[in-house]
Short mmCIF file of C-alpha atoms and ligand atoms in Angstrom, two decimals:
data_model
loop_
_atom_site.label_atom_id
_atom_site.label_comp_id
_atom_site.label_asym_id
_atom_site.label_seq_id
_atom_site.Cartn_x
_atom_site.Cartn_y
_atom_site.Cartn_z
CA MET A 1 0.00 0.00 0.00
CA ALA A 2 1.04 3.58 -0.10
CA SER A 3 2.27 3.12 3.48
CA SER A 4 5.69 1.70 4.28
CA SER A 5 4.58 -1.94 4.53
CA SER A 6 6.47 -4.06 2.01
CA SER A 7 4.25 -7.07 1.25
CA PRO A 8 0.67 -6.94 -0.02
CA ARG A 9 -1.97 -6.90 2.67
CA SER A 10 -4.79 -9.45 2.49
CA ILE A 11 -8.20 -7.91 2.89
CA THR A 12 -11.89 -8.83 2.96
CA ILE A 13 -14.78 -6.42 2.43
CA LEU A 14 -18.15 -7.33 3.95
CA GLY A 15 -20.79 -5.23 2.20
CA SER A 16 -18.56 -4.38 -0.79
CA THR A 17 -21.42 -3.05 -2.96
CA GLY A 18 -22.62 -0.44 -0.45
CA SER A 19 -21.51 3.14 -0.05
CA ILE A 20 -18.67 2.31 2.37
CA GLY A 21 -17.79 -0.84 0.41
CA CYS A 22 -17.47 1.13 -2.86
CA SER A 23 -15.37 3.85 -1.20
CA THR A 24 -13.07 1.13 0.16
CA ILE A 25 -12.75 -0.42 -3.29
CA ASP A 26 -12.04 2.99 -4.78
CA LEU A 27 -8.97 3.23 -2.50
CA VAL A 28 -7.84 -0.37 -3.04
CA GLU A 29 -7.99 -0.20 -6.83
CA ARG A 30 -5.66 2.82 -6.91
CA THR A 31 -2.78 0.60 -5.76
CA PRO A 32 -3.98 -2.94 -6.50
CA ASP A 33 -0.54 -4.51 -6.09
CA ASP A 34 -0.59 -3.53 -2.44
CA PHE A 35 -3.58 -5.76 -1.67
CA ILE A 36 -4.70 -9.35 -2.02
CA VAL A 37 -8.48 -9.48 -1.93
CA GLU A 38 -9.50 -12.57 -0.01
CA ALA A 39 -13.29 -12.13 -0.11
CA LEU A 40 -16.03 -9.70 -1.12
CA THR A 41 -19.62 -10.05 0.08
CA ALA A 42 -22.91 -8.36 -0.83
CA TYR A 43 -26.59 -9.08 -0.36
CA SER A 44 -28.34 -8.60 -3.70
CA ASN A 45 -26.32 -6.50 -6.17
CA VAL A 46 -24.87 -9.50 -7.93
CA ASP A 47 -23.69 -7.67 -11.05
CA LEU A 48 -21.65 -5.12 -9.12
CA LEU A 49 -20.26 -7.81 -6.82
CA ALA A 50 -19.06 -9.88 -9.80
CA GLU A 51 -17.58 -6.80 -11.48
CA GLN A 52 -15.69 -5.87 -8.28
CA ALA A 53 -14.45 -9.42 -7.76
CA ILE A 54 -13.13 -9.66 -11.32
CA LYS A 55 -11.52 -6.21 -11.21
CA LEU A 56 -9.74 -6.90 -7.90
CA LYS A 57 -9.02 -10.61 -8.60
CA ALA A 58 -10.78 -11.64 -5.39
CA ARG A 59 -10.42 -15.25 -4.28
CA LEU A 60 -14.05 -15.50 -3.14
CA ALA A 61 -17.30 -13.62 -3.83
CA VAL A 62 -20.38 -14.27 -1.70
CA ILE A 63 -23.92 -13.15 -2.38
CA GLY A 64 -26.16 -13.12 0.71
CA ASP A 65 -29.38 -13.86 -1.16
CA GLU A 66 -29.21 -17.57 -2.02
CA LYS A 67 -31.59 -17.18 -4.97
CA LEU A 68 -28.86 -15.24 -6.76
CA TYR A 69 -26.23 -17.99 -6.55
CA SER A 70 -26.52 -19.17 -10.15
CA ARG A 71 -26.32 -15.61 -11.46
CA LEU A 72 -23.13 -15.04 -9.50
CA LYS A 73 -21.70 -18.37 -10.66
CA ASP A 74 -22.47 -17.49 -14.30
CA ALA A 75 -21.00 -14.01 -13.96
CA LEU A 76 -17.78 -15.50 -12.58
CA SER A 77 -17.50 -18.42 -15.01
CA GLY A 78 -14.13 -18.61 -16.71
CA THR A 79 -12.41 -16.94 -13.75
CA GLU A 80 -10.60 -18.48 -10.78
CA ILE A 81 -12.98 -16.75 -8.37
CA GLU A 82 -14.96 -19.00 -6.06
CA ALA A 83 -18.68 -18.20 -5.78
CA GLN A 84 -20.82 -18.87 -2.72
CA ALA A 85 -24.22 -17.76 -1.44
CA GLY A 86 -26.28 -17.48 1.71
CA ARG A 87 -26.06 -16.11 5.22
CA GLN A 88 -23.69 -18.81 6.49
CA ALA A 89 -21.38 -18.26 3.52
CA VAL A 90 -21.12 -14.54 4.42
CA ILE A 91 -20.08 -15.54 7.95
CA GLU A 92 -17.54 -18.01 6.57
CA ALA A 93 -16.14 -15.32 4.28
CA ALA A 94 -15.55 -13.17 7.36
CA GLN A 95 -13.58 -16.03 8.91
CA ARG A 96 -11.20 -16.46 5.99
CA PRO A 97 -7.61 -15.51 6.69
CA ALA A 98 -7.42 -11.79 5.92
CA GLU A 99 -5.22 -9.36 7.82
CA TRP A 100 -7.82 -6.62 7.47
CA VAL A 101 -11.61 -6.93 7.30
CA MET A 102 -13.96 -4.06 6.47
CA ALA A 103 -17.26 -4.62 8.33
CA ALA A 104 -19.63 -2.55 6.18
CA ILE A 105 -22.88 -4.51 6.16
CA VAL A 106 -25.80 -2.30 7.18
CA GLY A 107 -27.89 -3.12 10.25
CA ALA A 108 -27.98 -5.92 12.79
CA ALA A 109 -27.59 -8.34 9.83
CA GLY A 110 -23.89 -7.47 10.11
CA LEU A 111 -23.54 -8.67 13.70
CA GLU A 112 -22.58 -12.28 13.09
CA PRO A 113 -20.22 -11.69 10.16
CA THR A 114 -18.53 -8.87 12.12
CA LEU A 115 -18.21 -11.10 15.19
CA ALA A 116 -16.75 -13.85 13.01
CA ALA A 117 -14.08 -11.43 11.77
CA ILE A 118 -13.38 -10.23 15.31
CA ARG A 119 -12.98 -13.80 16.58
CA ARG A 120 -10.19 -14.38 14.07
CA GLY A 121 -8.23 -11.73 15.94
CA GLY A 122 -7.04 -9.63 12.99
CA THR A 123 -7.71 -5.98 12.23
CA VAL A 124 -11.38 -5.13 11.82
CA ALA A 125 -12.38 -1.76 10.36
CA LEU A 126 -15.84 -1.17 11.82
CA ALA A 127 -18.41 0.79 9.83
CA ASN A 128 -21.38 -1.37 10.90
CA LYS A 129 -22.32 0.65 13.99
CA GLU A 130 -25.58 -1.26 14.51
CA CYS A 131 -23.66 -4.31 15.73
CA LEU A 132 -22.30 -2.27 18.66
CA VAL A 133 -25.74 -0.75 19.25
CA CYS A 134 -27.51 -4.10 19.48
CA ALA A 135 -24.78 -6.07 21.28
CA GLY A 136 -22.09 -3.65 22.46
CA GLU A 137 -20.92 -5.47 25.58
CA LEU A 138 -20.84 -8.87 23.91
CA VAL A 139 -18.95 -7.52 20.90
CA MET A 140 -16.35 -5.70 23.04
CA ALA A 141 -15.89 -8.85 25.16
CA GLU A 142 -15.09 -10.77 21.95
CA VAL A 143 -12.61 -8.06 20.93
CA ALA A 144 -10.86 -8.41 24.30
CA ALA A 145 -10.89 -12.20 24.16
CA SER A 146 -9.56 -12.49 20.59
CA GLY A 147 -7.06 -9.63 20.76
CA ALA A 148 -8.54 -8.21 17.54
CA THR A 149 -7.72 -4.61 16.63
CA LEU A 150 -10.99 -2.74 16.17
CA LEU A 151 -10.57 0.49 14.19
CA PRO A 152 -13.56 2.84 13.88
CA VAL A 153 -14.58 3.88 10.36
CA ASP A 154 -17.53 6.06 11.35
CA SER A 155 -16.08 9.55 10.77
CA GLU A 156 -16.86 10.79 14.30
CA HIS A 157 -15.37 7.76 16.02
CA ASN A 158 -12.41 7.75 13.70
CA ALA A 159 -11.84 11.41 14.63
CA ILE A 160 -12.08 10.61 18.34
CA PHE A 161 -9.74 7.64 17.92
CA GLN A 162 -7.16 9.99 16.38
CA VAL A 163 -7.24 12.50 19.27
CA PHE A 164 -8.07 10.22 22.24
CA ASP A 165 -5.17 9.74 24.66
CA PHE A 166 -5.63 6.03 25.38
CA GLU A 167 -2.49 5.99 27.59
CA ARG A 168 -3.77 8.74 29.90
CA ARG A 169 -7.52 8.30 30.04
CA ASP A 170 -7.66 10.19 33.37
CA GLY A 171 -6.98 13.40 31.49
CA ILE A 172 -10.10 13.03 29.34
CA GLU A 173 -13.21 14.92 30.39
CA ASN A 174 -15.76 14.43 27.60
CA ILE A 175 -16.14 13.42 24.03
CA ILE A 176 -18.02 15.69 21.67
CA LEU A 177 -19.74 14.06 18.69
CA THR A 178 -20.42 16.54 15.94
CA ALA A 179 -23.57 16.16 13.85
CA SER A 180 -24.49 17.85 10.57
CA GLY A 181 -28.12 18.04 11.68
CA GLY A 182 -29.20 16.35 8.43
CA PRO A 183 -31.46 17.73 5.70
CA PHE A 184 -34.24 18.81 8.10
CA ARG A 185 -32.11 20.70 10.62
CA THR A 186 -34.13 23.87 10.21
CA PHE A 187 -37.55 22.26 9.56
CA THR A 188 -40.48 22.66 11.95
CA LEU A 189 -42.25 19.51 13.18
CA ASP A 190 -45.12 20.36 10.84
CA GLN A 191 -42.77 20.48 7.88
CA MET A 192 -41.12 17.23 8.92
CA ALA A 193 -44.49 15.48 9.08
CA SER A 194 -44.81 15.52 5.30
CA VAL A 195 -41.25 14.98 4.05
CA THR A 196 -40.69 12.27 1.45
CA PRO A 197 -38.08 9.46 1.38
CA GLU A 198 -36.37 11.29 -1.53
CA GLN A 199 -35.92 14.40 0.61
CA ALA A 200 -34.71 12.33 3.57
CA VAL A 201 -32.00 10.47 1.64
CA ALA A 202 -30.61 13.67 0.09
CA HIS A 203 -28.05 14.46 2.77
CA PRO A 204 -26.49 17.94 2.48
CA ASN A 205 -22.84 16.85 3.06
CA TRP A 206 -22.42 13.08 2.83
CA ASP A 207 -23.28 10.58 0.10
CA MET A 208 -24.37 7.44 2.00
CA GLY A 209 -26.62 4.37 1.91
CA ALA A 210 -30.39 4.89 2.28
CA LYS A 211 -30.73 3.63 5.86
CA ILE A 212 -27.99 5.79 7.38
CA SER A 213 -29.24 8.78 5.36
CA VAL A 214 -32.70 8.47 6.94
CA ASP A 215 -31.03 7.93 10.33
CA SER A 216 -29.15 11.20 9.79
CA ALA A 217 -32.40 12.98 8.95
CA THR A 218 -34.07 11.78 12.19
CA MET A 219 -30.76 12.25 14.06
CA MET A 220 -31.09 8.63 15.18
CA ASN A 221 -27.72 8.23 13.47
CA LYS A 222 -26.19 10.48 16.13
CA GLY A 223 -28.05 8.48 18.76
CA LEU A 224 -26.63 5.22 17.42
CA GLU A 225 -23.21 6.89 17.41
CA ILE A 226 -23.57 7.81 21.10
CA ILE A 227 -24.06 4.12 21.86
CA GLU A 228 -21.22 3.19 19.49
CA ALA A 229 -18.89 5.65 21.28
CA ARG A 230 -19.99 4.42 24.69
CA TYR A 231 -18.67 0.93 23.85
CA LEU A 232 -15.73 1.77 21.58
CA PHE A 233 -14.18 4.18 24.06
CA ASP A 234 -15.61 2.64 27.26
CA ILE A 235 -17.01 5.99 28.33
CA GLU A 236 -20.13 6.76 30.38
CA PRO A 237 -23.07 8.20 28.40
CA ASP A 238 -23.15 11.39 30.51
CA ARG A 239 -19.66 12.20 29.21
CA ILE A 240 -20.78 12.07 25.58
CA GLN A 241 -22.06 15.35 24.14
CA VAL A 242 -23.62 16.14 20.77
CA LEU A 243 -22.85 19.35 18.93
CA VAL A 244 -24.60 20.31 15.69
CA HIS A 245 -22.05 21.55 13.16
CA PRO A 246 -23.71 21.88 9.73
CA GLN A 247 -20.51 22.09 7.64
CA SER A 248 -19.22 18.60 8.71
CA VAL A 249 -15.61 19.78 8.76
CA ILE A 250 -14.80 19.07 12.42
CA HIS A 251 -15.53 15.35 12.64
CA SER A 252 -15.56 15.22 16.48
CA CYS A 253 -13.54 16.33 19.52
CA VAL A 254 -12.15 15.12 22.82
CA SER A 255 -12.05 17.61 25.70
CA TYR A 256 -9.41 17.29 28.42
CA VAL A 257 -9.44 18.24 32.12
CA ASP A 258 -7.07 21.17 31.53
CA GLY A 259 -9.54 22.82 29.16
CA SER A 260 -7.88 21.65 25.93
CA VAL A 261 -10.16 20.45 23.15
CA LEU A 262 -8.60 18.31 20.42
CA ALA A 263 -10.48 17.93 17.16
CA GLN A 264 -9.88 16.14 13.86
CA MET A 265 -10.88 17.95 10.67
CA GLY A 266 -11.16 17.08 7.02
CA ALA A 267 -13.41 17.26 3.99
CA PRO A 268 -16.60 15.21 4.42
CA ASP A 269 -15.40 12.17 2.46
CA MET A 270 -15.46 8.70 4.00
CA ARG A 271 -12.31 7.74 2.09
CA THR A 272 -10.26 9.58 4.75
CA PRO A 273 -11.40 7.49 7.75
CA ILE A 274 -11.42 4.34 5.60
CA ALA A 275 -7.82 5.05 4.50
CA PHE A 276 -6.86 5.66 8.12
CA THR A 277 -7.95 2.12 8.98
CA LEU A 278 -6.59 0.57 5.77
CA ALA A 279 -3.05 1.90 6.31
CA TRP A 280 -3.05 1.87 10.12
CA PRO A 281 -0.69 2.45 11.86
CA GLN A 282 0.83 4.17 8.80
CA ARG A 283 -0.91 6.78 6.64
CA MET A 284 -1.68 6.46 2.95
CA GLN A 285 -2.35 8.91 0.12
CA THR A 286 -5.97 9.53 -0.81
CA PRO A 287 -7.57 11.58 -3.60
CA VAL A 288 -9.79 13.33 -1.02
CA ALA A 289 -10.18 17.09 -1.59
CA ARG A 290 -7.91 18.97 0.79
CA LEU A 291 -9.52 21.17 3.37
CA ASP A 292 -9.45 24.82 2.39
CA LEU A 293 -10.43 26.67 5.56
CA ALA A 294 -9.93 30.10 4.03
CA SER A 295 -12.51 29.43 1.34
CA LEU A 296 -14.89 27.85 3.85
CA ALA A 297 -14.50 31.07 5.86
CA GLN A 298 -16.83 30.04 8.63
CA LEU A 299 -17.70 27.07 10.78
CA THR A 300 -20.88 27.22 12.86
CA PHE A 301 -22.17 25.28 15.85
CA GLU A 302 -25.48 24.91 17.67
CA ALA A 303 -27.04 22.73 20.37
CA PRO A 304 -29.22 19.81 19.21
CA ASP A 305 -33.00 20.29 19.52
CA ILE A 306 -34.40 17.27 21.35
CA GLU A 307 -38.02 18.39 20.84
CA ARG A 308 -37.76 18.16 17.07
CA PHE A 309 -35.32 15.23 17.13
CA PRO A 310 -36.64 12.88 19.86
CA SER A 311 -34.29 10.07 18.78
CA LEU A 312 -31.54 11.57 20.95
CA ARG A 313 -33.77 11.43 24.03
CA LEU A 314 -34.77 7.83 23.25
CA VAL A 315 -31.11 6.84 23.03
CA PHE A 316 -30.16 8.36 26.38
CA GLU A 317 -33.22 6.68 27.94
CA ALA A 318 -32.28 3.33 26.42
CA LEU A 319 -28.72 3.64 27.72
CA LYS A 320 -30.06 4.44 31.18
CA THR A 321 -32.42 1.44 31.09
CA GLY A 322 -29.62 -0.86 29.95
CA GLY A 323 -30.02 -4.59 29.27
CA GLY A 324 -31.49 -5.08 25.82
CA ALA A 325 -33.00 -1.58 25.49
CA SER A 326 -30.49 -0.51 22.81
CA THR A 327 -31.19 -3.79 20.95
CA ILE A 328 -34.91 -2.96 20.95
CA LEU A 329 -34.25 0.61 19.83
CA ASN A 330 -32.02 -0.53 16.98
CA ALA A 331 -34.33 -3.26 15.69
CA ALA A 332 -37.47 -1.09 15.84
CA ASN A 333 -35.59 1.70 14.09
CA GLU A 334 -34.47 -0.63 11.26
CA VAL A 335 -38.08 -1.75 10.70
CA ALA A 336 -39.44 1.81 10.89
CA VAL A 337 -36.83 3.23 8.50
CA ALA A 338 -37.56 0.47 5.97
CA ALA A 339 -41.31 1.20 6.29
CA PHE A 340 -40.71 4.93 5.80
CA LEU A 341 -38.57 4.26 2.71
CA ALA A 342 -41.36 2.00 1.38
CA GLY A 343 -43.89 4.80 1.85
CA GLN A 344 -45.81 2.92 4.58
CA ILE A 345 -45.34 5.42 7.41
CA GLY A 346 -44.54 9.10 7.76
CA PHE A 347 -41.19 10.54 8.82
CA LEU A 348 -42.29 11.38 12.38
CA ASP A 349 -43.69 7.86 12.78
CA ILE A 350 -40.14 6.50 12.82
CA ALA A 351 -39.33 7.82 16.31
CA ARG A 352 -42.88 7.01 17.48
CA THR A 353 -42.44 3.40 16.43
CA VAL A 354 -39.14 3.16 18.28
CA GLU A 355 -40.57 4.78 21.42
CA LYS A 356 -43.54 2.36 21.43
CA ALA A 357 -41.25 -0.64 21.02
CA LEU A 358 -39.12 0.54 23.96
CA GLU A 359 -42.33 0.73 26.01
CA LEU A 360 -43.85 -2.59 24.94
CA VAL A 361 -41.04 -5.10 24.39
CA PRO A 362 -39.99 -6.88 27.58
CA ASN A 363 -36.38 -6.02 28.31
CA ARG A 364 -33.79 -8.26 29.92
CA GLN A 365 -30.05 -8.63 30.35
CA LEU A 366 -28.01 -9.70 27.32
CA LEU A 367 -25.98 -12.61 28.61
CA GLU A 368 -25.35 -14.28 25.28
CA LEU A 369 -25.92 -13.82 21.58
CA SER A 370 -29.20 -15.76 21.66
CA ASP A 371 -30.62 -13.07 23.99
CA VAL A 372 -29.77 -10.43 21.37
CA HIS A 373 -31.46 -12.45 18.62
CA GLU A 374 -34.59 -13.02 20.69
CA ILE A 375 -35.01 -9.41 21.79
CA ASP A 376 -34.20 -8.17 18.28
CA ALA A 377 -36.92 -10.46 16.84
CA LEU A 378 -39.51 -9.33 19.44
CA ALA A 379 -38.76 -5.68 18.73
CA ARG A 380 -39.13 -6.21 14.96
CA GLU A 381 -42.44 -7.97 15.54
CA CYS A 382 -43.65 -5.12 17.76
CA ALA A 383 -42.58 -2.45 15.26
CA ASN A 384 -44.19 -4.33 12.36
CA ALA A 385 -47.44 -4.67 14.31
CA GLN A 386 -47.54 -0.89 14.74
CA ILE A 387 -46.88 -0.27 11.06
CA SER A 388 -49.49 -2.72 9.78
CA PRO A 389 -51.65 -3.81 12.72
CA PRO A 390 -53.65 -6.99 12.09
CA GLY A 391 -57.06 -5.84 10.85
CA GLY A 392 -56.29 -2.25 11.85
CA ALA A 393 -55.81 1.06 10.13
CA ASP A 394 -52.82 1.23 7.82
CA ARG A 395 -51.31 4.23 9.58
CA ALA A 396 -51.68 3.12 13.20
CA VAL A 397 -48.59 4.90 14.47
CA SER A 398 -49.72 8.35 13.40
CA GLY A 399 -51.34 10.77 15.76
P1 NAD B 1 -25.36 0.54 2.08
O1 NAD B 1 -26.81 0.27 2.22
O2 NAD B 1 -24.90 1.46 1.01
O3 NAD B 1 -24.58 -0.85 1.92
C1 NAD B 1 -24.82 -1.94 2.74
C2 NAD B 1 -24.03 -3.17 2.29
O4 NAD B 1 -24.43 -4.26 3.15
C3 NAD B 1 -24.32 -3.60 0.86
O5 NAD B 1 -23.15 -4.13 0.29
C4 NAD B 1 -25.36 -4.71 1.02
O6 NAD B 1 -25.31 -5.65 -0.02
C5 NAD B 1 -24.90 -5.35 2.34
N1 NAD B 1 -26.01 -5.99 3.05
C6 NAD B 1 -27.22 -5.43 3.35
N2 NAD B 1 -27.99 -6.33 4.01
C7 NAD B 1 -27.27 -7.46 4.12
C8 NAD B 1 -27.52 -8.74 4.68
N3 NAD B 1 -28.70 -9.03 5.26
N4 NAD B 1 -26.55 -9.67 4.62
C9 NAD B 1 -25.35 -9.40 4.02
N5 NAD B 1 -25.06 -8.20 3.48
C10 NAD B 1 -26.00 -7.25 3.52
O7 NAD B 1 -24.87 1.06 3.50
P2 NAD B 1 -23.62 2.03 3.83
O8 NAD B 1 -24.08 3.43 3.77
O9 NAD B 1 -22.41 1.60 3.08
O10 NAD B 1 -23.43 1.70 5.39
C11 NAD B 1 -22.85 0.49 5.84
C12 NAD B 1 -22.61 0.60 7.34
O11 NAD B 1 -21.65 1.64 7.57
C13 NAD B 1 -23.85 1.01 8.14
O12 NAD B 1 -23.84 0.37 9.37
C14 NAD B 1 -23.69 2.51 8.32
O13 NAD B 1 -24.32 2.99 9.49
C15 NAD B 1 -22.18 2.63 8.43
N6 NAD B 1 -21.65 3.95 8.04
C16 NAD B 1 -21.83 4.38 6.77
C17 NAD B 1 -21.35 5.64 6.39
C18 NAD B 1 -21.51 6.15 4.99
O14 NAD B 1 -20.99 7.22 4.68
N7 NAD B 1 -22.19 5.47 4.11
C19 NAD B 1 -20.70 6.44 7.34
C20 NAD B 1 -20.53 5.95 8.63
C21 NAD B 1 -21.00 4.69 8.96
MG1 MG B 2 -20.94 9.10 11.47
#
């Protein structure tokens, strides 16, 4: 790679066809001799997966949806690339011997593949924040047990990682997660009630997958990031602050007991944090636009508005409740976001669905992975019942 390491690095990308996956591939293909691609996985975009696998001479390509196996096999015929399909095959891909694994599947569906990569004990670049949200303690226990190196890809957590004094934690006062505020930062609740999925996925600064774009619009993304930070940096929730910063130039900060505040800055382009993890502990060249502060001229900041963005309140409540509350929040949110994107519920119904699930789903301690799966399934059932209640109105969550 463009760092000082001499031999090619073997890598696997879980979720290679998504926004993070494609940004990772964009970096890898600039210096292909520096990498050996062990495995690429995707859920349904079989054509792009095959194209990526051929371009990067991957050893294995896995499509999550088993029905697409023959299409993948056909697309890879005449190559040396092995084709596999199904959920178990994605997990097995994560277990293959790669020095570096990008965990970029979206949602709790990424939990088991990410855990499989962690258990191998290599370097895991973590984009899939939902796996820490739904099973943070269990995931971090696996990191400790396997000795894996977990490097945050999420831009805020990557920023914090770069300015966090791990050797002298006593000096750290708070962490400050910056948030763009999303496309509806200045909207009234009335205006938000009628926004469309197209408006919600059009993020002002970042080009991302549909689910995280909607999460940014509700600010649930920042909520999920609070939980992610709580586990990644082993820091109490009351020491995590959120600061709205619409330009997305300061990616987050750590404040110290002497009054110092250290921040990491850069253009809003995920290739910077991805490159940080790909070259770690070295640095590598990226084509990312360089920050031009003089032309930006001004950076602005404001406090988050919890009235208009109740997701933040729900997250702090879930963290206070503990046990499986974050698992419930995450699962209900995934169902509600999918329903909003499908035009089944309104934008404000997303947080209502999550709040109801937190109220109705019986919570308990997460002692093992099966507890996570059970609570996750109950929360999805509860959220689905609110979206399309049996024999009820089709917009039951509204009002
Ligand atoms: P995306 O929707 O663009 O891509 C998701 C990838 O996961 C795709 O390759 C898809 O095929 C795969 N996938 C989806 N469901 C799957 C399943 N059931 N089994 C196996 N694979 C499956 O999402 P994204 O925007 O790239 O985000 C990926 C993760 O990274 C999310 O957790 C997100 O929160 C996080 N993240 C993304 C960004 C960003 O800029 N896009 C920034 C920070 C964090
Ligand atoms: Mg982020």
